[in-house]
mmCIF file of C-alpha atoms and ligand atoms in Angstrom:
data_model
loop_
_atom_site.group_PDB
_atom_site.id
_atom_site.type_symbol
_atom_site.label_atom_id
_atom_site.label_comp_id
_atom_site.label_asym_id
_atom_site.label_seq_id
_atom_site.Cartn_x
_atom_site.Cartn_y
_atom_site.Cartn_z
ATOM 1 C CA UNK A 8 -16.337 -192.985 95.873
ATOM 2 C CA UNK A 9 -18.422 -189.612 95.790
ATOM 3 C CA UNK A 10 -16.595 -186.210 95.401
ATOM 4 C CA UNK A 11 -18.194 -184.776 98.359
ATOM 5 C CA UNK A 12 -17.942 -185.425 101.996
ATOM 6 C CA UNK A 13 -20.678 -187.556 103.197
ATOM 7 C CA UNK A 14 -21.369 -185.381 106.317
ATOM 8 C CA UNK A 15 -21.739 -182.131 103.079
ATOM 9 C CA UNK A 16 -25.202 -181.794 103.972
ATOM 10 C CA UNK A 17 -25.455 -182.841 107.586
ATOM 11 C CA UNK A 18 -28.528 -180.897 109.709
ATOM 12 C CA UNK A 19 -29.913 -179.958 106.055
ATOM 13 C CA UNK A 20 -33.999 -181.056 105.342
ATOM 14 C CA UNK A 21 -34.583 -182.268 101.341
ATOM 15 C CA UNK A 22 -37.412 -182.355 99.890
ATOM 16 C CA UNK A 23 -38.159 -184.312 96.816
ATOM 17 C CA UNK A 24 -41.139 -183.668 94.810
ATOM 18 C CA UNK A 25 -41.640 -187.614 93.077
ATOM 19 C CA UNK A 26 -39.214 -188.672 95.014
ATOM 20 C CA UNK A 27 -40.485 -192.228 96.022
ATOM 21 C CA UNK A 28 -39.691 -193.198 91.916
ATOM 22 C CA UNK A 29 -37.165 -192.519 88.873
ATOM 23 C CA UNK A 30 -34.629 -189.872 88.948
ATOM 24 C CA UNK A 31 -36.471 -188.086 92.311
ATOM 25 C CA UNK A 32 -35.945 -191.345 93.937
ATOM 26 C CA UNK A 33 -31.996 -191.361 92.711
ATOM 27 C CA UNK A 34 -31.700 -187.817 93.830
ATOM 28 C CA UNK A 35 -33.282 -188.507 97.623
ATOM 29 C CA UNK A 36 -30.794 -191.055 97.750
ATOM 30 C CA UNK A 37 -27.896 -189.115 97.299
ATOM 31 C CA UNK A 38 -28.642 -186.219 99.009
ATOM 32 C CA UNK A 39 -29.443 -188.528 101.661
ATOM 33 C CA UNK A 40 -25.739 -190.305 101.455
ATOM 34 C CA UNK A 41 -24.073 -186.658 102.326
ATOM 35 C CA UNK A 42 -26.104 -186.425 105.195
ATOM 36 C CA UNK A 43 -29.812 -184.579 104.418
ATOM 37 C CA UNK A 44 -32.431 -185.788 106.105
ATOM 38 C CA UNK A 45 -35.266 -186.587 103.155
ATOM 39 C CA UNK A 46 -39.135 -185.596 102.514
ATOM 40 C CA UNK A 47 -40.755 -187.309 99.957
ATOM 41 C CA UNK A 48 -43.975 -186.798 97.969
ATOM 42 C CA UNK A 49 -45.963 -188.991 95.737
ATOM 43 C CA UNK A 50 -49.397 -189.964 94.295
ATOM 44 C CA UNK A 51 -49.553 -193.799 95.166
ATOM 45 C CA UNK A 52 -48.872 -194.478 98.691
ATOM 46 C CA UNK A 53 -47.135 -198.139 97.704
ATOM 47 C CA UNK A 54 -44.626 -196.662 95.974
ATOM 48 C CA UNK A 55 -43.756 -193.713 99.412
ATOM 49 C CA UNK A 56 -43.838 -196.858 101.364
ATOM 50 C CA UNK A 57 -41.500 -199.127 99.232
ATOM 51 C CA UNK A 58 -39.247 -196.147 99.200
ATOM 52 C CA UNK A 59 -39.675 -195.075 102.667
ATOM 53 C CA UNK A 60 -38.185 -199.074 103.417
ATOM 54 C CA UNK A 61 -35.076 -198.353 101.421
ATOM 55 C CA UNK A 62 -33.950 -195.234 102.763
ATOM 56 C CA UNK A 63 -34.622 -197.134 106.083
ATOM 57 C CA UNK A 64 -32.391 -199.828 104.823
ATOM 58 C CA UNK A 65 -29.891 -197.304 103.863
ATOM 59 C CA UNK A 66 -29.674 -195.545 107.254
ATOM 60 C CA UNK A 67 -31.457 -192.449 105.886
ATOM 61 C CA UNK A 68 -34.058 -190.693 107.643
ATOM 62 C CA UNK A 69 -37.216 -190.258 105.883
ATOM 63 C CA UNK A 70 -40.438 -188.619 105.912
ATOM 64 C CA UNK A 71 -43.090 -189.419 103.474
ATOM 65 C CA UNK A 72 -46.786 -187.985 102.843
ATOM 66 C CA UNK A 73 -49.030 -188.738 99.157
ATOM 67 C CA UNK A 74 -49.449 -185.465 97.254
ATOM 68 C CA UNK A 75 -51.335 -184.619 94.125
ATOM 69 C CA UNK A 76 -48.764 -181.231 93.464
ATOM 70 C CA UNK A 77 -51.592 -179.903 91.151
ATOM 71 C CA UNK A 78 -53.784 -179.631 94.313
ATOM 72 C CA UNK A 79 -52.282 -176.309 96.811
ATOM 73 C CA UNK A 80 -54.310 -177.377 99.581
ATOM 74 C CA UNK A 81 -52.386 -180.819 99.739
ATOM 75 C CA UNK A 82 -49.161 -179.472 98.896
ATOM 76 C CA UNK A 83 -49.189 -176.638 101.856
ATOM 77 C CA UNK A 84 -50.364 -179.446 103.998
ATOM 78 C CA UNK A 85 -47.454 -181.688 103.228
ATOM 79 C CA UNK A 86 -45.052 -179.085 103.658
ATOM 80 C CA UNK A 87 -46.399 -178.370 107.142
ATOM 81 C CA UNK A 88 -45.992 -181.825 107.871
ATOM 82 C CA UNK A 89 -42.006 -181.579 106.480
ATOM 83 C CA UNK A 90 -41.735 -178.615 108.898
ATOM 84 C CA UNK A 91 -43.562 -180.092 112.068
ATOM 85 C CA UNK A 92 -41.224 -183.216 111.506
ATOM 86 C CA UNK A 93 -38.039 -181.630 111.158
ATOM 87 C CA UNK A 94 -38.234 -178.181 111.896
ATOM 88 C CA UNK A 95 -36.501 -176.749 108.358
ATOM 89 C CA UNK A 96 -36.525 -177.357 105.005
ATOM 90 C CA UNK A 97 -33.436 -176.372 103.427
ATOM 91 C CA UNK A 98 -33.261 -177.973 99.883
ATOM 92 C CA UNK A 99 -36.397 -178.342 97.480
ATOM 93 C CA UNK A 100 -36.155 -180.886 94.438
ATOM 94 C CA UNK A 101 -39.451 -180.091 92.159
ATOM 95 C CA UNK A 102 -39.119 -183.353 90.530
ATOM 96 C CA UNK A 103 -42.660 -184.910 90.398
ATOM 97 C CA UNK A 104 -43.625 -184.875 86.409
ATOM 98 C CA UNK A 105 -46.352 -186.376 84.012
ATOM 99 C CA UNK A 106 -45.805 -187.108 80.816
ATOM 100 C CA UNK A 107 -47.218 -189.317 77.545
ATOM 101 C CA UNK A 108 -45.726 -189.333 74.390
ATOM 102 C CA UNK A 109 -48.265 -187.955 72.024
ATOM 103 C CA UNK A 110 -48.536 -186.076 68.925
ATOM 104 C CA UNK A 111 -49.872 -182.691 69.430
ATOM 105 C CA UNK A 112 -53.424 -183.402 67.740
ATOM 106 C CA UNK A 113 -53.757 -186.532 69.867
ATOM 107 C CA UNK A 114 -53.261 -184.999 72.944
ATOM 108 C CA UNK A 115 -57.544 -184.364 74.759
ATOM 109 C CA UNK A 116 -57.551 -181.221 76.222
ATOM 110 C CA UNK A 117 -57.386 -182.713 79.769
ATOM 111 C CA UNK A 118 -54.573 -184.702 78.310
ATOM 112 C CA UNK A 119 -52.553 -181.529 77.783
ATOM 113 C CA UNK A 120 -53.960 -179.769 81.014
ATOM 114 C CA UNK A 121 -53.153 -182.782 83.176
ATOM 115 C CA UNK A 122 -48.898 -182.869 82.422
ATOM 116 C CA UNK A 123 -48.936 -178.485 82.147
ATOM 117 C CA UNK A 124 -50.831 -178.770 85.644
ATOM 118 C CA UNK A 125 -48.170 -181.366 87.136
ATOM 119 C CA UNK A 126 -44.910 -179.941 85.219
ATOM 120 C CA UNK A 127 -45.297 -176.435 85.408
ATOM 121 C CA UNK A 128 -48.207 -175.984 87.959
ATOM 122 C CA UNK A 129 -46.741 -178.322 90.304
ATOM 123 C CA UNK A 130 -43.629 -176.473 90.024
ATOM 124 C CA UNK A 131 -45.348 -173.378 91.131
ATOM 125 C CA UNK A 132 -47.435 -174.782 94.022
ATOM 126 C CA UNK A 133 -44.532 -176.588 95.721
ATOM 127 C CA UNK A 134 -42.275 -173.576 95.340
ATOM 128 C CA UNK A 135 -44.583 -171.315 96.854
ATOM 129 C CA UNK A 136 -45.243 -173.040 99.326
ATOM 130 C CA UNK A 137 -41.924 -173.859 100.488
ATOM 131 C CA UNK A 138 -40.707 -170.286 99.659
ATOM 132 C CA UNK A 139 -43.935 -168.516 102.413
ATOM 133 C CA UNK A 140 -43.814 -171.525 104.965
ATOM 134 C CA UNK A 141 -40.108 -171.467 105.387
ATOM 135 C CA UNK A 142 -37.454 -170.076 102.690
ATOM 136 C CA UNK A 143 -38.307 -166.798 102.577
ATOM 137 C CA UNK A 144 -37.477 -165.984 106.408
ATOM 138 C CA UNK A 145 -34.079 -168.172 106.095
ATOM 139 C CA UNK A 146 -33.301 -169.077 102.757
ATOM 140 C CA UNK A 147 -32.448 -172.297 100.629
ATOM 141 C CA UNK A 148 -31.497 -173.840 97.587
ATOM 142 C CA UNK A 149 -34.153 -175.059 95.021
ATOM 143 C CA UNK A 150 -34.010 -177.266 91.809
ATOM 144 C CA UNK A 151 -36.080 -177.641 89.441
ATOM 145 C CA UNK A 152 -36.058 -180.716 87.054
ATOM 146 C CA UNK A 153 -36.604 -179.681 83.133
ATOM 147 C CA UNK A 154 -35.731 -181.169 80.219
ATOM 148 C CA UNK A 155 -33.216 -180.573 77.491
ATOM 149 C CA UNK A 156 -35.963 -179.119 74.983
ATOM 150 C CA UNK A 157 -35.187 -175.285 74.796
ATOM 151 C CA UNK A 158 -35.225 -173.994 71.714
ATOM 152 C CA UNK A 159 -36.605 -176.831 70.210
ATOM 153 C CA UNK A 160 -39.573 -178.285 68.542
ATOM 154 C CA UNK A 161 -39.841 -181.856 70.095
ATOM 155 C CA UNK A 162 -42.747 -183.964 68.567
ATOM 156 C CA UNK A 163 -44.522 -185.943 70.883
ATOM 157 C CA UNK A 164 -43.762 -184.076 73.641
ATOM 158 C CA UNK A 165 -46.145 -180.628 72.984
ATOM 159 C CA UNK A 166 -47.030 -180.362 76.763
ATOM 160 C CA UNK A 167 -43.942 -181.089 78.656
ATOM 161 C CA UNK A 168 -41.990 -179.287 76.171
ATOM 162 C CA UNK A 169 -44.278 -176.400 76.944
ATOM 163 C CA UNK A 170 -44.555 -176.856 80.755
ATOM 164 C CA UNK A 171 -40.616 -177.180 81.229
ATOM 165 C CA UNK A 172 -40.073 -173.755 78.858
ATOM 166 C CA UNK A 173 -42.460 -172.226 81.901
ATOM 167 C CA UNK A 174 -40.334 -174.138 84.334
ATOM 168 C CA UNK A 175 -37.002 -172.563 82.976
ATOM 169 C CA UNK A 176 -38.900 -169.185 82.763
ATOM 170 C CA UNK A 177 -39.687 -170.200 86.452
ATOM 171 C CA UNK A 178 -36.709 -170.454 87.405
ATOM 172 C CA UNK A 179 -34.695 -167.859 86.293
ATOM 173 C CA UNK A 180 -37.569 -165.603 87.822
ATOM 174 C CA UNK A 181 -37.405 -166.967 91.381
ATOM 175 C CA UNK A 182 -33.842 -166.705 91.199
ATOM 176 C CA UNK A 183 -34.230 -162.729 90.622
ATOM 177 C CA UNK A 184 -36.847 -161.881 92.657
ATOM 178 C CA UNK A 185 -35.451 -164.577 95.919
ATOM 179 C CA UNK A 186 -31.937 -164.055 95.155
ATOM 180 C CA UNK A 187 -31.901 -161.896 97.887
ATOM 181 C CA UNK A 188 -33.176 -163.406 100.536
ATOM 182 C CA UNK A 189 -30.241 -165.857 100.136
ATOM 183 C CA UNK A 190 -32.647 -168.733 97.935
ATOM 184 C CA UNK A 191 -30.823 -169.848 95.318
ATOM 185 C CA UNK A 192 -32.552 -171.677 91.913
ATOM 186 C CA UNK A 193 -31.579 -173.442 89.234
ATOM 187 C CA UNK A 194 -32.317 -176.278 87.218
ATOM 188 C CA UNK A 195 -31.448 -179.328 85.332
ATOM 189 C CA UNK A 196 -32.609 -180.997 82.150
ATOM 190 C CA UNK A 197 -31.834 -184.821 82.303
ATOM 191 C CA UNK A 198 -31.023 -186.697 78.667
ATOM 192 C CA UNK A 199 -31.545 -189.956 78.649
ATOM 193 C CA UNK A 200 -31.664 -191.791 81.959
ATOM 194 C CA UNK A 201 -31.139 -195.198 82.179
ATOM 195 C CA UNK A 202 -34.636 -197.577 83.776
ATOM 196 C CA UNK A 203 -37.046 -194.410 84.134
ATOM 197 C CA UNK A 204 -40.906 -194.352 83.317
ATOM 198 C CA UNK A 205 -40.378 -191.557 80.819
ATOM 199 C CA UNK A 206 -37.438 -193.443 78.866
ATOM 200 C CA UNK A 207 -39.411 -196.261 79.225
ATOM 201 C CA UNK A 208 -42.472 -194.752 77.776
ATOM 202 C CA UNK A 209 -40.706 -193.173 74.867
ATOM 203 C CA UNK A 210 -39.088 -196.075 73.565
ATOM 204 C CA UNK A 211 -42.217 -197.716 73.720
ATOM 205 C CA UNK A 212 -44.046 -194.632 71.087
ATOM 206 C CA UNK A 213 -40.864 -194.529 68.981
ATOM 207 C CA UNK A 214 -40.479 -198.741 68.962
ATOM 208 C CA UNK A 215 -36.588 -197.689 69.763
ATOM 209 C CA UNK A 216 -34.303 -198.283 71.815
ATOM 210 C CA UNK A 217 -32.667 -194.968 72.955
ATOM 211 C CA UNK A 218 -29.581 -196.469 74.750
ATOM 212 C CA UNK A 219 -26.485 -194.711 74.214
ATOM 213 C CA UNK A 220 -27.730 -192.385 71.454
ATOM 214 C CA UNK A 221 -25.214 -189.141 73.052
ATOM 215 C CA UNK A 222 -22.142 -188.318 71.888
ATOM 216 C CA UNK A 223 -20.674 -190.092 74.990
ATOM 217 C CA UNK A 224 -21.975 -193.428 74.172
ATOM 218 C CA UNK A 225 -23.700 -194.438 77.089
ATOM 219 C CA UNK A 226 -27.315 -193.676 78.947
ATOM 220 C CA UNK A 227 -26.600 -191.894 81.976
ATOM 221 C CA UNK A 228 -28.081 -192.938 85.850
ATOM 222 C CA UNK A 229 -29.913 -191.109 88.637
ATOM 223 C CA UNK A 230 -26.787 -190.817 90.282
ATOM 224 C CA UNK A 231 -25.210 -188.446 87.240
ATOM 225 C CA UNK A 232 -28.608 -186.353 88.089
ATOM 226 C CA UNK A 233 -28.136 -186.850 91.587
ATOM 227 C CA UNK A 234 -24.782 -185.144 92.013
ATOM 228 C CA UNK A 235 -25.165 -182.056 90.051
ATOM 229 C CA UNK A 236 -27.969 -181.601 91.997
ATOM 230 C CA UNK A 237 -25.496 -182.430 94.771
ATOM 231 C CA UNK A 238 -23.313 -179.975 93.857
ATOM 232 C CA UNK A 239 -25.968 -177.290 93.181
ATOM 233 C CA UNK A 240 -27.181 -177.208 96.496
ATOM 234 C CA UNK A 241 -23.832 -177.733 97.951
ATOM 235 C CA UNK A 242 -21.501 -174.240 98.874
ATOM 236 C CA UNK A 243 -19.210 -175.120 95.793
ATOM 237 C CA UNK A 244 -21.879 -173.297 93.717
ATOM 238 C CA UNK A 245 -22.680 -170.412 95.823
ATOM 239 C CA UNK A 246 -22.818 -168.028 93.528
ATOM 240 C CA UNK A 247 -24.762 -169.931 90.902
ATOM 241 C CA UNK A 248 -28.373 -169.151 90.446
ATOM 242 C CA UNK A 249 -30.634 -168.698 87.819
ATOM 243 C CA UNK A 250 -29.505 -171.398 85.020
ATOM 244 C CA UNK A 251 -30.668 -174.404 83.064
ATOM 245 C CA UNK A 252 -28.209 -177.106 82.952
ATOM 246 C CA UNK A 253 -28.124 -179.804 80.583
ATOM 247 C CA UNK A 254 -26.991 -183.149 81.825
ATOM 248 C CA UNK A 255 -27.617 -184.865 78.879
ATOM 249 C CA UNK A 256 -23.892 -186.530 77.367
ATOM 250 C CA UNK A 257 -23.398 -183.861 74.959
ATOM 251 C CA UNK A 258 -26.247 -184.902 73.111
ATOM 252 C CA UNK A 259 -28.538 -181.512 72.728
ATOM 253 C CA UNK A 260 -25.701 -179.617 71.098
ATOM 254 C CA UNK A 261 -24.806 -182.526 68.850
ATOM 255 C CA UNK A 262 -25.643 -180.909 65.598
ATOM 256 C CA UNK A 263 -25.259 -183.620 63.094
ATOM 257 C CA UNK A 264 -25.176 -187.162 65.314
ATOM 258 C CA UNK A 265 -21.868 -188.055 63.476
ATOM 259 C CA UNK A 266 -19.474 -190.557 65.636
ATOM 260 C CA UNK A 267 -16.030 -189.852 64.247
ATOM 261 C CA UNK A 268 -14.471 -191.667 67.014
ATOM 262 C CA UNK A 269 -15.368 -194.585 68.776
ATOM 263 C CA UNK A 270 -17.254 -194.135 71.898
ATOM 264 C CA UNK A 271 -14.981 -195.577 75.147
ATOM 265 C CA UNK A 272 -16.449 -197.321 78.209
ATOM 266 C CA UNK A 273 -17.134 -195.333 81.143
ATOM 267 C CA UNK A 274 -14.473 -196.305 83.985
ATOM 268 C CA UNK A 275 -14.252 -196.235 87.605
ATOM 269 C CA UNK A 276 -11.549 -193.593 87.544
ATOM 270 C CA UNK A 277 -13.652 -191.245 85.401
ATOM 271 C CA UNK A 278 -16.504 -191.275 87.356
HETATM 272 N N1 COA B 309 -52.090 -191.116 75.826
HETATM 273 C C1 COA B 309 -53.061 -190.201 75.584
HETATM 274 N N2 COA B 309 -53.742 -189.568 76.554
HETATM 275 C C2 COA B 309 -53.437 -189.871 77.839
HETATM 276 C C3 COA B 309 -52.442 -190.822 78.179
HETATM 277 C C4 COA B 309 -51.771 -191.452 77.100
HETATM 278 N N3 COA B 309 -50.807 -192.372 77.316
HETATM 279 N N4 COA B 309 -52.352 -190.891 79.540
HETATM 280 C C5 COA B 309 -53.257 -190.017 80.034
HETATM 281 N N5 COA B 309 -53.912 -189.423 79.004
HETATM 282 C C6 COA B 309 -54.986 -188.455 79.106
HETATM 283 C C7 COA B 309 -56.237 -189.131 79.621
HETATM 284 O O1 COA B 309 -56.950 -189.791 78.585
HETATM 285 C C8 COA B 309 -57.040 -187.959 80.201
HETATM 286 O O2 COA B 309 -57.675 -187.218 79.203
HETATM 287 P P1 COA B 309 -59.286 -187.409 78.921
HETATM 288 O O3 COA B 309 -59.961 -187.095 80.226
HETATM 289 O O4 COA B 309 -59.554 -186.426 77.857
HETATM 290 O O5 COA B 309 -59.440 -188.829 78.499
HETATM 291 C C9 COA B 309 -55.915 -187.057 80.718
HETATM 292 O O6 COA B 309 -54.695 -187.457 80.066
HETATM 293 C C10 COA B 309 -55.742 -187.196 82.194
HETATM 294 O O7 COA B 309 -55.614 -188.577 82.431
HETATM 295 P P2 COA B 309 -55.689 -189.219 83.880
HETATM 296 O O8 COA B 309 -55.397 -190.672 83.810
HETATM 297 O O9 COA B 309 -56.899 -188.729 84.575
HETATM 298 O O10 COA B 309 -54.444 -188.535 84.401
HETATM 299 P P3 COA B 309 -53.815 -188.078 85.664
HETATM 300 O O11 COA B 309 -54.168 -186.662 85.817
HETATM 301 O O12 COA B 309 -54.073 -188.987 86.815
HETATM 302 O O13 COA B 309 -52.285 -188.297 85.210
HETATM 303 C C11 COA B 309 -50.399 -188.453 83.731
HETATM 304 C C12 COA B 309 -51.872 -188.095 83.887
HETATM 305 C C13 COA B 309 -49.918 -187.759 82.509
HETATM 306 C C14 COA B 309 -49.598 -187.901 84.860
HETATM 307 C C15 COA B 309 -50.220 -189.954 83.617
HETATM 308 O O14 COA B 309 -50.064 -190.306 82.297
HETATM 309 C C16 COA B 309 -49.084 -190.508 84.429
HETATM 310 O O15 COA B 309 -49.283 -190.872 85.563
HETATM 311 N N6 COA B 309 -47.845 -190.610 83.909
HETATM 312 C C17 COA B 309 -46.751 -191.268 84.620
HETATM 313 C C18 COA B 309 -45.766 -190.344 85.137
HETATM 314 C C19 COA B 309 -44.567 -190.304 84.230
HETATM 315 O O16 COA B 309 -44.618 -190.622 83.074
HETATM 316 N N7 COA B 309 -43.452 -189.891 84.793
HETATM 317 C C20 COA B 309 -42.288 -189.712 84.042
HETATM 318 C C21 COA B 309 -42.160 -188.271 83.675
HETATM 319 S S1 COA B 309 -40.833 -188.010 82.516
#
C-alpha cells in the first residue's frame, strides 16, 4: 500500500521527460496511480507506444509525442501538444538522460557534447518551455533527475557528472528566480536502480555487478524514485524548493564501505 491517497493528484497534468523507459517510466506510473493524468516524451516511437499500452492497461490516461529534448523547436511543439490535450501542465519530470561510461580521454568531442546537450541542455529546453507556455502564469512543481556525484570526481562518467553539476546549479536557480510565481524545483539523484539502461551499462564497463553495494544492502526500484518524487510534488512538501536529494541507500556518504552489521531484508512493513 502507498502512503498517499490515490486521488493526491487528481485533475493534475505530468509530464515525464524519458518517460516511456527506466526510472521516467517508474515515475509516470506512480504519479499516474494517485491520479495525474501523464505526458510522455521519447526518442524511439516503439518504446512511447509500448508504454502508452501499459498505462492503458493500468487505467491511466496518457499522452505521448517522440522528442529529441536537445532540439527547442520539438520540445515547444510537444508541450503545445500536452497543453492542447489537456489544458494544464502541472508537474514536470526532466528525466530523459544519455549517458556511456567512458574515461574522460575516450570520450569524441560529440561524444561529450551529445550527453551535456541531453542532461543539462535538455534540462533547460524542457523547463523553459514549460515555465513560458504554462507555469509561469499559474505555477507548478518541477523535478529534475541528477545523480549522486556532487562533490565528486567520478571516472567514467566526465560528462554526466558535469551536465548534472549544471542541472543542480539549474535547479537551485529556477527555484530562486520562479519561487515566486508559486513553481517549486527540486531534484533527485538516484543510486543504484535496480533493471535500468544506465546500471546496466555500468556494470557492463566495470565487469561488476553493482547489486546491493549501499549501506542498506539492497538496489533500490523506480518506485523508491517514484515516491519522493511523489511526495515532492505533493502539498506535504510545500515549502521545499531548491534542493538536491540523494536517494541512493546511504551509499554517497558512506565514507569507508565498512559493513559492521549485517544488512536485513527489506519487508513489507518497512516499505
Ligand atoms: N562509447 C563511446 N562513445 C559513444 C558511445 C559509447 N558507448 N555511445 C555514443 N558515443 C559517441 C558516438 O561515437 C558519437 O561521437 P562521434 O560522432 O565522435 O563518433 C557521439 O557519442 C554521439 O553518438 P550518437 O549515436 O550520434 O548519439 P546520440 O546523440 O543519438 O545519443 C547517447 C548518444 C549518449 C544518448 C546514446 O549513447 C544513448 O542513447 N544512450 C542511452 C540512454 C541511456 O543510457 N540512458 C540511461 C541514462 S543513465
Amino acid at each position: 500500500m502507498g502512503a498517499f491517497r490515490s486521488d493526491l493528484l487528481a485533475g493534475q497534468v505530468a509530464f515525464v521527460t524519458g518517460g516511456a523507459t527506466g526510472i521516467g517510466n517508474g515515475i509516470a506510473h506512480v504519479l499516474g496511480r494517485h491520479g495525474a493524468r501523464i505526458a510522455i516524451a521519447s526518442r524511439k516511437v516503439e518504446n512511447l507506444e509500448r508504454a502508452a499500452a501499459e498505462f492503458d492497461a493500468a487505467g491511466i490516461e496518457c499522452f505521448y509525442d517522440t522528442c529529441d529534448i536537445r532540439e527547442p523547436e520539438e520540445v515547444e511543439r510537444v508541450v503545445a501538444g500536452v497543453l492542447e490535450r489537456f489544458g494544464s501542465l502541472d508537474i514536470l519530470v526532466n528525466n530523459a538522460a544519455g549517458n556511456f561510461p567512458a574515461p574522460m580521454r575516450k570520450i569524441s568531442y560529440n561524444g561529450f557534447r551529445a550527453v551535456v546537450g541531453i542532461d543539462l541542455l535538455g534540462t533547460y529546453n524542457v523547463s523553459k518551455a514549460v515555465f513560458e507556455a504554462w507555469m509561469k502564469d499559474h505555477g507548478g512543481n518541477v523535478v529534475n533527475i541528477s545523480a549522486p556525484f556532487e562533490g565528486m570526481g567520478v571516472s567514467l562518467q566526465s560528462h554526466v557528472a558535469a551536465a548534472k553539476a549544471g542541472v543542480d546549479s539549474l535547479t537551485r536557480t529556477c527555484a530562486v528566480e520562479w519561487g515566486p510565481l508559486g513553481i517549486r524545483v527540486n531534484a533527485i539523484a538516484p543510486g543504484e536502480i535496480a533493471q535500468t539502461e544506465g546500471v546496466a551499462r555500468f556494470e557492463e564497463a566495470v565487469g561488476t555487478r553493482a547489486e546491493g553495494s549501499n549501506p542498506l544492502g539492497f538496489a533500490g526500484a523506480t518506485d523508491d524514485i517514484g515516491n519522493v518524487v511523489l511526495f515532492l510534488v505533493s502539498e506535504a512538501s510545500r515549502f521545499v524548493s531548491g534542493q538536491v536529494f540523494c536517494v541512493d541507500g546511504a551509499s554517497g556518504v558512506d565514507a569507508f564501505k565498512l559493513r559492521v552489521e549485517p544488512p536485513t531484508e527489506p519487508t513489507d512493513e518497512s516499505s
